[in-house]
Structure formats: C-alpha cells, structure tokens
Tab-separated table of C-alpha atoms and ligand atoms in Angstrom:
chain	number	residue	atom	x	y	z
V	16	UNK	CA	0.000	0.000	0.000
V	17	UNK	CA	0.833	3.703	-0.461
V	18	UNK	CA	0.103	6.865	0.678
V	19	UNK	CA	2.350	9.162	-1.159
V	20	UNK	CA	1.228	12.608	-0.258
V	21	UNK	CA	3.732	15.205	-0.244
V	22	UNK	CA	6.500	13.904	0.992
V	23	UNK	CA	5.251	10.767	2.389
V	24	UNK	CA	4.995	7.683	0.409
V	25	UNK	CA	3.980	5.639	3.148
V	26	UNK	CA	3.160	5.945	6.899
V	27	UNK	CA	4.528	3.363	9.629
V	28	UNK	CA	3.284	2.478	13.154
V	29	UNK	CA	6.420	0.169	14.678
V	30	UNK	CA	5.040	-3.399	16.571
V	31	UNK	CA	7.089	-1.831	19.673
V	32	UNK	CA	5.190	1.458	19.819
V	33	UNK	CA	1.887	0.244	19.682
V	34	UNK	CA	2.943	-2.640	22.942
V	35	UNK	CA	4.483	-0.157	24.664
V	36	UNK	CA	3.815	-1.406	28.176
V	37	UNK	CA	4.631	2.542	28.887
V	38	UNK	CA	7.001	1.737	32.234
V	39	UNK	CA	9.733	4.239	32.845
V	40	UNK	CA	12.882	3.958	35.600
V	41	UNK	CA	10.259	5.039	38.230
V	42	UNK	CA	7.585	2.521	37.556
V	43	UNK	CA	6.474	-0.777	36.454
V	44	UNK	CA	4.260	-1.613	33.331
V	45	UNK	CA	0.721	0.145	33.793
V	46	UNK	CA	-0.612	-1.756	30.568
V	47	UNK	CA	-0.232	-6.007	30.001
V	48	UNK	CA	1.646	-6.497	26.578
V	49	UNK	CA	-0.249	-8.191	24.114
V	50	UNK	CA	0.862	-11.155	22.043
V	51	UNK	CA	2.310	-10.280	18.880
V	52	UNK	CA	-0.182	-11.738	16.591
V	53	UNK	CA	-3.008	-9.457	18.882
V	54	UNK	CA	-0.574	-6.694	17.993
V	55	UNK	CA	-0.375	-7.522	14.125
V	56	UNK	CA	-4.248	-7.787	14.062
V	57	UNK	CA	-4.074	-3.975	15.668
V	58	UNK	CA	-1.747	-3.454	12.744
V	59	UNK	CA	-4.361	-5.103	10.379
V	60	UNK	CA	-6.792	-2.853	11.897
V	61	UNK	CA	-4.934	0.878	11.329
V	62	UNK	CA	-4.223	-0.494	7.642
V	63	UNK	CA	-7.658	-1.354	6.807
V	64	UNK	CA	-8.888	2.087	8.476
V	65	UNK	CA	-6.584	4.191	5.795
V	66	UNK	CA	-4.538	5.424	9.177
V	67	UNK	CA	-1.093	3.431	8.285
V	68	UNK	CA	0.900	1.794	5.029
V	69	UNK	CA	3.457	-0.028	6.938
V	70	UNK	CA	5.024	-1.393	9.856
V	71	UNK	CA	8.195	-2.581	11.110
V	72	UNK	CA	9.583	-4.744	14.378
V	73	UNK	CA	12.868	-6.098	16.310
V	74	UNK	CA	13.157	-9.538	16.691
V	75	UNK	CA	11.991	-10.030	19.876
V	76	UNK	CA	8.197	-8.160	18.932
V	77	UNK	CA	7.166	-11.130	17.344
V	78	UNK	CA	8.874	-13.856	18.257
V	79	UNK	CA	11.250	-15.110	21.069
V	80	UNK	CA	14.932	-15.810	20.718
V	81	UNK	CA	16.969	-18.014	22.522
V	82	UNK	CA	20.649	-18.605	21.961
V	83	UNK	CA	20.966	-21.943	22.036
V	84	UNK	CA	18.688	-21.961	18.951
V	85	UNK	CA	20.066	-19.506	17.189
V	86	UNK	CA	18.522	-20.726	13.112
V	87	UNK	CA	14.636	-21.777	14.982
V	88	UNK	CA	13.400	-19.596	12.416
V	89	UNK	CA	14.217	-21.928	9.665
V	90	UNK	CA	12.656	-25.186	11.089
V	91	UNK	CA	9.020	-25.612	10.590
V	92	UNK	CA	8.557	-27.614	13.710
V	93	UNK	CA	9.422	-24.462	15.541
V	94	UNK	CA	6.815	-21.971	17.145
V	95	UNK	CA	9.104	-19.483	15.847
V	96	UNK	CA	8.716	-20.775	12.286
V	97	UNK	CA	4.839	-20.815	13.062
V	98	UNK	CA	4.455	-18.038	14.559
V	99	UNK	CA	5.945	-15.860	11.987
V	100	UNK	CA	3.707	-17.019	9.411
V	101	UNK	CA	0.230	-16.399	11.467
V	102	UNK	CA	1.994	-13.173	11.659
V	103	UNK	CA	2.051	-12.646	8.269
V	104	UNK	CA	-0.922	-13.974	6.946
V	105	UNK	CA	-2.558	-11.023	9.099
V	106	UNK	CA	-0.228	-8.295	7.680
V	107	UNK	CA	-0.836	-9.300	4.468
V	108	UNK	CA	-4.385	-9.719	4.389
V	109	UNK	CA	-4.466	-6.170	5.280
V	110	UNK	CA	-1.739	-5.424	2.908
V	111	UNK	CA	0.305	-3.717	5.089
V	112	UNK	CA	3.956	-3.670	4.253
V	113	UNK	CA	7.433	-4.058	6.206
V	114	UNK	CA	9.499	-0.909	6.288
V	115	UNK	CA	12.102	-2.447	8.820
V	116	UNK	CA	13.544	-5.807	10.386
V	117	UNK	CA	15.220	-4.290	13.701
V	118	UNK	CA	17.608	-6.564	15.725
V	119	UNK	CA	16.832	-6.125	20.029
V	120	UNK	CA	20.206	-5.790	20.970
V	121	UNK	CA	19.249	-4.255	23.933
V	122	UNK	CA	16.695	-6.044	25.878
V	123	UNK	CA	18.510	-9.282	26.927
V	124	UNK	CA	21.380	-9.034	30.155
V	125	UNK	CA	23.850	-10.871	27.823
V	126	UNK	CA	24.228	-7.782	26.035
V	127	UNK	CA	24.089	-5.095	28.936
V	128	UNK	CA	27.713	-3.786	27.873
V	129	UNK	CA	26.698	-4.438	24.287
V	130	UNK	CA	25.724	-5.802	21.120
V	131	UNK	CA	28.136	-5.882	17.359
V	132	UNK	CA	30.545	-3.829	19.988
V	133	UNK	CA	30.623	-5.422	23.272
V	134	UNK	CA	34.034	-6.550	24.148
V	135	UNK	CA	33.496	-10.110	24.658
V	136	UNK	CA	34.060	-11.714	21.158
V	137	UNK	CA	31.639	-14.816	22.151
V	138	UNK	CA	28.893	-12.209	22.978
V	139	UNK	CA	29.599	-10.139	19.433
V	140	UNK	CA	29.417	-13.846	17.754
V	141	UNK	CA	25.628	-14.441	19.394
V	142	UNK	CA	25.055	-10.798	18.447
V	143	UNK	CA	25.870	-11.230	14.399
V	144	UNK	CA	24.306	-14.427	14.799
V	145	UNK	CA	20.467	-12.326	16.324
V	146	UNK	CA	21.283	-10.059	13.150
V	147	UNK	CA	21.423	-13.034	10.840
V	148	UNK	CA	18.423	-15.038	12.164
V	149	UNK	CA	16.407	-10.800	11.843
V	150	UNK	CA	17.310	-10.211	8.063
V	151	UNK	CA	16.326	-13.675	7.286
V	152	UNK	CA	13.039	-12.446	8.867
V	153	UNK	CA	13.061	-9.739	7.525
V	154	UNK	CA	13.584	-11.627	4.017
V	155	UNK	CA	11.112	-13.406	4.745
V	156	UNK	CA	8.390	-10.236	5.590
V	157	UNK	CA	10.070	-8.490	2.297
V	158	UNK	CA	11.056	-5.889	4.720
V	159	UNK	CA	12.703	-2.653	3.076
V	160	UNK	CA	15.422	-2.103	5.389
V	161	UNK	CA	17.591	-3.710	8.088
V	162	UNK	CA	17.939	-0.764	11.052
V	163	UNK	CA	20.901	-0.876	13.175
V	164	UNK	CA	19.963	1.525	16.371
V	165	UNK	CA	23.472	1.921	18.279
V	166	UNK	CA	21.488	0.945	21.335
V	167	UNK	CA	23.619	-0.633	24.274
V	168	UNK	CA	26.799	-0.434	22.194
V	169	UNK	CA	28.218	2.499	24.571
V	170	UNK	CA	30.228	3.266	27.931
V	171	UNK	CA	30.445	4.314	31.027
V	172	UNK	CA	33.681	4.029	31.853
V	173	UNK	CA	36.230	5.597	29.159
V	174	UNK	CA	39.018	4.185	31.152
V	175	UNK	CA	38.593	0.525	30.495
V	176	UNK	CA	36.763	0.756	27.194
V	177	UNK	CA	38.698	-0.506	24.512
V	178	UNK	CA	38.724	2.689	22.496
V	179	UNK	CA	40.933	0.898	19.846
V	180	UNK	CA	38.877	-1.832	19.242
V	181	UNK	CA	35.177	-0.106	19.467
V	182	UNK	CA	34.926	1.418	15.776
V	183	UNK	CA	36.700	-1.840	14.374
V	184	UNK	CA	34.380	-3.833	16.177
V	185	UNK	CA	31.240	-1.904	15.136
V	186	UNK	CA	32.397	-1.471	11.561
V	187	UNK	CA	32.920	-5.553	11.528
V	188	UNK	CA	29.103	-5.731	12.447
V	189	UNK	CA	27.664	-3.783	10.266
V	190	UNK	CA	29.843	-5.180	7.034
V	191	UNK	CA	29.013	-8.542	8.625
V	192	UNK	CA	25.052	-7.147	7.492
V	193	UNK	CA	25.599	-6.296	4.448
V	194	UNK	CA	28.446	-10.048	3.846
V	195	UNK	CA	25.392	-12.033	5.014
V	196	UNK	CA	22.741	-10.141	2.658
V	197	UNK	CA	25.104	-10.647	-0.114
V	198	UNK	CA	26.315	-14.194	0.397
V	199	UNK	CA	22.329	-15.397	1.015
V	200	UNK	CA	21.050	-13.213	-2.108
V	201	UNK	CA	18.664	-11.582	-0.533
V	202	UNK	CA	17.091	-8.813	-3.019
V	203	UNK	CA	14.286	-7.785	-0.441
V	204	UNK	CA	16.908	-5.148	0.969
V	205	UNK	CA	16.718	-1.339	-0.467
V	206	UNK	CA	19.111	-0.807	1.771
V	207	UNK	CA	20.197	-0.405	6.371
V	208	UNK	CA	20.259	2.355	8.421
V	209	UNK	CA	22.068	3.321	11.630
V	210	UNK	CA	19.724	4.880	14.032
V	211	UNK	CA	21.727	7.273	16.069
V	212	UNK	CA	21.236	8.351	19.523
V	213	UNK	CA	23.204	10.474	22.065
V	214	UNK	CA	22.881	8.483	25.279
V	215	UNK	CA	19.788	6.094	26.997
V	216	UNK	CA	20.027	3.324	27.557
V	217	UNK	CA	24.212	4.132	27.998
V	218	UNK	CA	25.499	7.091	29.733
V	219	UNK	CA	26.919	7.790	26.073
V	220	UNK	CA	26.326	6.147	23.061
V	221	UNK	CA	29.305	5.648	19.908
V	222	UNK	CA	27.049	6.767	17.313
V	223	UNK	CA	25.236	9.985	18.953
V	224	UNK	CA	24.437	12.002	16.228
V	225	UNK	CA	22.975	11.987	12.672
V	226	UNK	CA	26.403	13.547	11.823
V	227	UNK	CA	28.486	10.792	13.666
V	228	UNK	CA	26.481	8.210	11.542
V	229	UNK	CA	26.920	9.440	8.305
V	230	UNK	CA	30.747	9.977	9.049
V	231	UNK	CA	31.014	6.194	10.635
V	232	UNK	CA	29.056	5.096	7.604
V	233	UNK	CA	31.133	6.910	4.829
V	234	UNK	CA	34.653	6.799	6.166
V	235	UNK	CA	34.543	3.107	7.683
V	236	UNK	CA	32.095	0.899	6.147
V	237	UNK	CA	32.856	-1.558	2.883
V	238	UNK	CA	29.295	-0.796	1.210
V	239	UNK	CA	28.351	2.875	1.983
V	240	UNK	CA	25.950	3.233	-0.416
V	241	UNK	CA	24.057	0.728	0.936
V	242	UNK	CA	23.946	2.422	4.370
V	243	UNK	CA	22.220	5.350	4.835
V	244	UNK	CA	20.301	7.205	8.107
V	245	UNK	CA	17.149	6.931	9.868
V	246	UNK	CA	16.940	10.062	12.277
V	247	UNK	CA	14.345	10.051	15.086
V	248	UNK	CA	12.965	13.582	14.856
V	249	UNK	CA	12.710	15.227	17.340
V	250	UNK	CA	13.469	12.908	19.854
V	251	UNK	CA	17.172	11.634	19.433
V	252	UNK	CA	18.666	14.975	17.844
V	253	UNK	CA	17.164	17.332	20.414
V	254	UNK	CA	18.011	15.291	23.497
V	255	UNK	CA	21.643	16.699	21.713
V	256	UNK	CA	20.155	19.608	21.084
V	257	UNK	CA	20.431	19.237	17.386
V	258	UNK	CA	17.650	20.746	15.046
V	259	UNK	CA	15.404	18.757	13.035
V	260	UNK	CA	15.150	21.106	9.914
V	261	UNK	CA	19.603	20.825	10.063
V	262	UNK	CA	19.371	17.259	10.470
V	263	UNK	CA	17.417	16.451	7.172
V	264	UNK	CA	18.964	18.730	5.001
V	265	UNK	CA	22.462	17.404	6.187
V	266	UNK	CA	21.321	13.924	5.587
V	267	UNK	CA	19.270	14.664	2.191
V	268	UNK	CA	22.680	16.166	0.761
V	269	UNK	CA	24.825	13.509	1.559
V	270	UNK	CA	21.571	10.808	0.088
V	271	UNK	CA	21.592	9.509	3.414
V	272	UNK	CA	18.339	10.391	4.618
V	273	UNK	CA	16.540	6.832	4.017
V	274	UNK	CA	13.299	7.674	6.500
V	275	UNK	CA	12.382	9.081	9.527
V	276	UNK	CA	11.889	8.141	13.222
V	277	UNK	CA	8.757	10.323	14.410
V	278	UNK	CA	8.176	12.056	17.347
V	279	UNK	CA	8.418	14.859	19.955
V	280	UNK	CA	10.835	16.023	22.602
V	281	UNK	CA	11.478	18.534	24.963
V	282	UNK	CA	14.479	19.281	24.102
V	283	UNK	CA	17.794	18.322	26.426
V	284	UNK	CA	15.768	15.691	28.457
V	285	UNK	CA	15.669	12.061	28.221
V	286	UNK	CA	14.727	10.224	25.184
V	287	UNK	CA	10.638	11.440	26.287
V	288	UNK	CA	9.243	9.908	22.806
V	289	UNK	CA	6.029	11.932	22.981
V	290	UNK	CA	3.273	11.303	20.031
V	291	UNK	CA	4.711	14.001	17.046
V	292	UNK	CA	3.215	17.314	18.255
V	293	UNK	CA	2.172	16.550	21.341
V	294	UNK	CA	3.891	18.003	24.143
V	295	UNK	CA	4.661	21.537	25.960
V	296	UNK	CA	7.269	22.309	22.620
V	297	UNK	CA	8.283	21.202	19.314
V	298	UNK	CA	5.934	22.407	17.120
V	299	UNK	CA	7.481	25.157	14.907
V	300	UNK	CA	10.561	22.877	14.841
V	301	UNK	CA	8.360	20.100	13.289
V	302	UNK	CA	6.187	22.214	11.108
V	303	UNK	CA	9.585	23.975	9.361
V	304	UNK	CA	11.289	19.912	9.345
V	305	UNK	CA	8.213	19.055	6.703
V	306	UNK	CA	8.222	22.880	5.348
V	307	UNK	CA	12.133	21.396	4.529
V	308	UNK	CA	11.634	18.081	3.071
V	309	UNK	CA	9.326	19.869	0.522
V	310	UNK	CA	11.915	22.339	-0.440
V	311	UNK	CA	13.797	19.583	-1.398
V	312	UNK	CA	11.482	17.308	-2.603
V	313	UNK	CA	12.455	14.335	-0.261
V	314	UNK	CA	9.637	11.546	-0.287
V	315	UNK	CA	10.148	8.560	1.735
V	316	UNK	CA	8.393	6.577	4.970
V	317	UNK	CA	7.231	8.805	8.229
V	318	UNK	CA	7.270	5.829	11.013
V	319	UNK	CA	6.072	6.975	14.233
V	320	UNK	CA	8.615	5.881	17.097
V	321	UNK	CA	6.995	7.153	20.447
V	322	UNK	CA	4.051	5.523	22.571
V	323	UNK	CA	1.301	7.054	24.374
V	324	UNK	CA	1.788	8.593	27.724
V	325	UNK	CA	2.345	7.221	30.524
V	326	UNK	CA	-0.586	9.469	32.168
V	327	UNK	CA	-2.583	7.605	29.491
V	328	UNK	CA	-2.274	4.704	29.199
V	329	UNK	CA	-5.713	2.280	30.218
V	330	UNK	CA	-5.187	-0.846	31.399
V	331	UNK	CA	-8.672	-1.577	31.355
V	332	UNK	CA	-9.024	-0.720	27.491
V	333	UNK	CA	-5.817	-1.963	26.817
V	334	UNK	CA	-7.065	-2.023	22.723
V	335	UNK	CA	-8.856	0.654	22.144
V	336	UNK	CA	-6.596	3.073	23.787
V	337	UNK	CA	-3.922	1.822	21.710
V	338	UNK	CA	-6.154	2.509	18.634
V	339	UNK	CA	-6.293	6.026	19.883
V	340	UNK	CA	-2.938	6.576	19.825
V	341	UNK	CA	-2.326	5.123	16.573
V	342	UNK	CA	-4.900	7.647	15.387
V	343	UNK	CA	-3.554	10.419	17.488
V	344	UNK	CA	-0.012	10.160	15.520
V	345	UNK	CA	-1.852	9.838	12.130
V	346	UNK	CA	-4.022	12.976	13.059
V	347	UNK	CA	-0.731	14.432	14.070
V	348	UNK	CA	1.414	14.031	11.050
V	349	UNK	CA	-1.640	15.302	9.057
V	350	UNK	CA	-1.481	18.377	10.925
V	351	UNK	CA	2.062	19.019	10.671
V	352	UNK	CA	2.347	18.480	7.207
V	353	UNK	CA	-0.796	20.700	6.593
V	354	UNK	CA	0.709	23.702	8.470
V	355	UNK	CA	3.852	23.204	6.533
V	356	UNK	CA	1.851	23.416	3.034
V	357	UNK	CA	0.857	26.915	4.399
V	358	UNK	CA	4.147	28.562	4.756
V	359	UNK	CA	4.807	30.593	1.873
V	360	UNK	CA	8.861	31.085	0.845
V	361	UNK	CA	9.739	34.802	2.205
V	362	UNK	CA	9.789	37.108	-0.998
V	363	UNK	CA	11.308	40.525	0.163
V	364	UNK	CA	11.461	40.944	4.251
V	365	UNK	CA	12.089	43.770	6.100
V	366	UNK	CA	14.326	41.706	8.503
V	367	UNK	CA	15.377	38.168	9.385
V	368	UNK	CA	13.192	38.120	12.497
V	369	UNK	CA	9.544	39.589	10.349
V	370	UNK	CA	10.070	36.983	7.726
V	371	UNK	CA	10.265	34.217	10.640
V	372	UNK	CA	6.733	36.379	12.055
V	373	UNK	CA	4.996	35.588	8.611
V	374	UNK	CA	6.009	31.859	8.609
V	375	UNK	CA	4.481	32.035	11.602
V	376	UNK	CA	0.938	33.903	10.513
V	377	UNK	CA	1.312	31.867	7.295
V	378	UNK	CA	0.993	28.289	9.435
V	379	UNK	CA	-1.636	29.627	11.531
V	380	UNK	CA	-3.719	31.855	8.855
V	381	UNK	CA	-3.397	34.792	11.242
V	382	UNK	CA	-4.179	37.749	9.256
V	383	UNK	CA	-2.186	41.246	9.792
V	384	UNK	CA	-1.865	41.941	13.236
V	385	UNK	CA	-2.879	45.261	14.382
V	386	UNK	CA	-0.390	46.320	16.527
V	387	UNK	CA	-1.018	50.033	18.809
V	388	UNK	CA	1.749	52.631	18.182
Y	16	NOJ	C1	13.886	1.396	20.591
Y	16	NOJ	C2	14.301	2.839	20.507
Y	16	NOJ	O1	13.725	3.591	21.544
Y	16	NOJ	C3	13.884	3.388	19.196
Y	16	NOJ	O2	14.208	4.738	19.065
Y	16	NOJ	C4	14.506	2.613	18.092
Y	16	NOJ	O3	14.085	3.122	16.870
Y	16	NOJ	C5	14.110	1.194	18.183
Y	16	NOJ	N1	14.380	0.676	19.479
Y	16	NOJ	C6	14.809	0.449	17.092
Y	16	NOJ	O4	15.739	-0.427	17.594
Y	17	MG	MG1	13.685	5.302	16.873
C-alpha cells in the first residue's frame, strides 16, 4: 500500500510502539503487553482504516529468541517458524507492508555492555548471529530495510573501554550485514540504516548524532551506499540539542536520509518519545522539518517511534486506547504536514526576524496583526 502525499509515500506504526507497556525507571508496566499476533491484528486494523501503510519490528516483537537456537526460524517444527507465518498472513491480508527488520540488541542481560561492539568476542558472535536469524526475517516479511539503532553499544567508563577496538568492532558488524545479505542473495533489501542516539540506555552512546552516523558510515564501512540514516525527529537529535530542519537537510545532501523516526521532545531531556506534536514544545521545529523536506522534494516513509503517555495509558481498554494513539499520531502528522503546506517562501522581508513572524501567521492563517503605536 501507499500513501504518497507530499513527501510521504507511506506511513509506519512500529510493533514496539503500539505494545508499549509505557514503564519508565520510576515505575512498572501500567498496561499487560499483548501477544504479537493481537498486535499484528491492531496493525491489520490501522491499515484497513486508511490510518497506516506499513510497519516494522525487532526480533523479539514477534517472536522469542533463545541462543541456544540460534537458526529456529528456519525449522518448521518451531513456534518461531509458526508463529511468523500467522503473523504474516494477518499483515498481508491487510496489505500492510514491512518498512524495517530491527535486531533487540538491547533487551537481553547478555548484552548489557553491548551488542556488534561489546568486548566479549563470544557475545559479538551471538550478536551477528540475532542479526542473521532478523534479516532472514526480515527476508522473509520483504522488509525494506535492516535498522541498526546503536542501542547498548556504549560506555560508562572511558578508562577501560577498549577505544581501539570499538569502531573496528562496530564497523565488523555492520559489514558482517551487508556479507550475510550478499552471500544469502537476498534482493528484499533497499538498503540499512544506523539509528543514532546520544545516550539512553548508555550514559553515552558511539554513534550519537545523525552527523556521527553518516561519518562512521562513509569513512569506515565496505558498502556505503548501501547504508544510509534513519533520524528520530525530534526525539534523538534534540536530546543533543540538534535541530530537526539541520538534520534532514544534512542527511538529504549527503543521500543519506533513508526515513524518519517520528516524534516529539522537549528538548535536552531524556529520550521522552512523545506522540509528534504533542507536548509543551516542538511544534514550529516540526512544522519547518516538513516545510524542509518539501523544499527539497524528499519523499520517503514517516514511522512513528513514540508511545502514548504514561498518564494515558488504560489498562482496562488496553485495545482501544492503543487505537487512539495510533490515530492520534496519524491525526498528528496530518497536521504538521498541513501547516507546513501553508508557509509561503519569504519574498522581500524587512528583517530576518519579520520573515520568521509571517512563517508564523502563514501556518496559523493569522491575518495582519494590528499592533497600537
Ligand atoms: C527502541 C528505541 O527507543 C527506538 O528509538 C529505536 O528506533 C528502536 N528501538 C529500534 O531499535
Ligand atoms: Mg527510533
């Protein structure tokens, strides 16, 4: 399916936003997480009510992993093997499609001081082997994209981090993606991404910026075309207090920006991953992001990455209020992307600051104001 208005060709709700179980480091789960098929039939839902194109998933979303059966996915005794195909018998009915296959590198203790980069070599080994078993899931889903968020590969402590061996050891991982789509022929692939972040879950992250991405993925990587960026806007950026509108044109100039992580952010806090608009700030920043990609007539996949908040969540509506939100980020990006379409490109100004003023009337229709001498 497609949407392809503007510059949106297709709009994606992530399996791990919608089962948000919305706890945070001062408080347990306040809604039960649904089984992943329950969760693709939500999925099903949004696509058949025009509010979503796509989707996309780690790993661990659908089914479970466990090392010591680390190719389940491939034997059709397994409940993995099962699983995944009730899975997509739903998605497909609804004709929803798979923007990304996302490896958890995070979730599981084994990989608490990392994933492609911790320093144990047995523990990278398991890692590359979670990355193989998710693109040949994501082969199988004909997802778009492999995602590599820089998650738990981070520090603490810079004096025993191995700071010769960290960008060797990431760069192995993510040519190991791109060996392993290439030795199994796997034409599904447009392409992977490195989702940057600054810090959370580590105290700081090796790949914290959009910038630091693009660099890793240029200077160090044997297939750089192949890699490109997904920024999550605002979220990641601002908690470095990076601007959104900066961040895509960057990325669009280099042909790195592949699609975008959606959300809001007050910006400097923790990763708060607000539905996109919603929130004390944020919205100007948004509105003059899509005002951007228009300018330069980018068109790619919007895929909400936030859940509802906590303050909202209902445990004892568990699906409806998760229907809500789905349509709350539709209604959302709708909105944005209307107030951008509204914003005329300054002619002749009288300064920097009045031509900012009628961006501003121009988004909100706000005729002249009548100001008293
Ligand atoms: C969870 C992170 O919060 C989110 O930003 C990221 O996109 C996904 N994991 C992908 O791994
Ligand atoms: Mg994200």
């Amino acid at each position: 399916m497609r949407y392809d208005s503007g510059c949106v060709s297709q709009r994606s709700m992530p399996f791990w936003c919608v089962n948000s179980p919305l706890s945070d480091p001062f408080g347990g789960p306040v809604m039960e997480k649904l089984d992943s098929l329950e969760v693709a039939r939500l999925m099903a839902w949004a696509g058949r009510e025009g509010l979503i194109e796509a989707t996309s998933y780690h790993d661990d979303d659908l089914v479970k992993w466990d090392p010591a059966h680390p190719e389940d996915d491939l034997d059709p005794a397994s409940d993995t093997y099962k699983k995944l195909r009730e899975i997509k018998a739903v998605l497909d009915e609804a004709g929803l499609e798979i923007n990304s296959s996302i490896t958890n590198l995070h979730g599981h203790s084994m990989f608490r001081d990392g994933g492609l980069c911790n320093p144990d070599p047995e523990i990278r080994r398991l890692a590359q082997m979670k990355v193989a078993r998710t693109l040949r899931i994501g082969q199988f889903f004909n997802a778009k994209y492999f995602v590599y968020w820089v998650a738990r590969d981070g520090f603490e402590v810079p004096v025993i981090t191995q700071w010769d061996q960290v960008y060797e050891n990431l760069a192995a991982g993510l040519d190991f993606v791109t060996d392993y789509i290439e030795k199994e022929k796997m034409t599904n692939y447009l392409g992977a991404t490195v989702e940057p972040k600054p810090n959370e879950p580590r105290g700081q992250m090796f790949l914290p910026t959009s910038g630091h991405a693009a660099g890793f993925i240029c200077g160090k990587l044997k297939k750089p075309d192949f890699w490109g960026v997904n920024p999550e806007l605002l979220q990641h950026e601002s908690m470095a207090l990076m601007n959104a509108v900066m961040t895509v044109s960057y990325l669009i100039s280099l042909n790195k920006l592949k699609f975008i992580h959606f959300g809001s952010q007050i910006k400097a806090q923790f990763d708060n991953d607000f539905p996109p608009l919603v929130g004390p700030e944020g919205l100007k920043e948004t509105v003059m992001m899509f005002y951007a990609l228009k300018q330069l007539k980018w068109q790619g996949v919007i895929e909400y990455d936030c859940h509802m908040l906590r303050s909202e969540g209902t445990p004892q509506d568990a699906v409806n209020s998760r229907k809500q939100f789905i349509v709350d980020c539709t209604t959302a990006l709708a909105m944005a992307l209307e107030l951008a379409d509204r914003i005329k490109t300054p002619g002749v100004y009288a300064s920097q600051s009045s031509a900012d003023l009628q961006s501003i009337r121009d988004m909100c229709n706000l005729p002249e104001v009548k100001i008293t001498r």
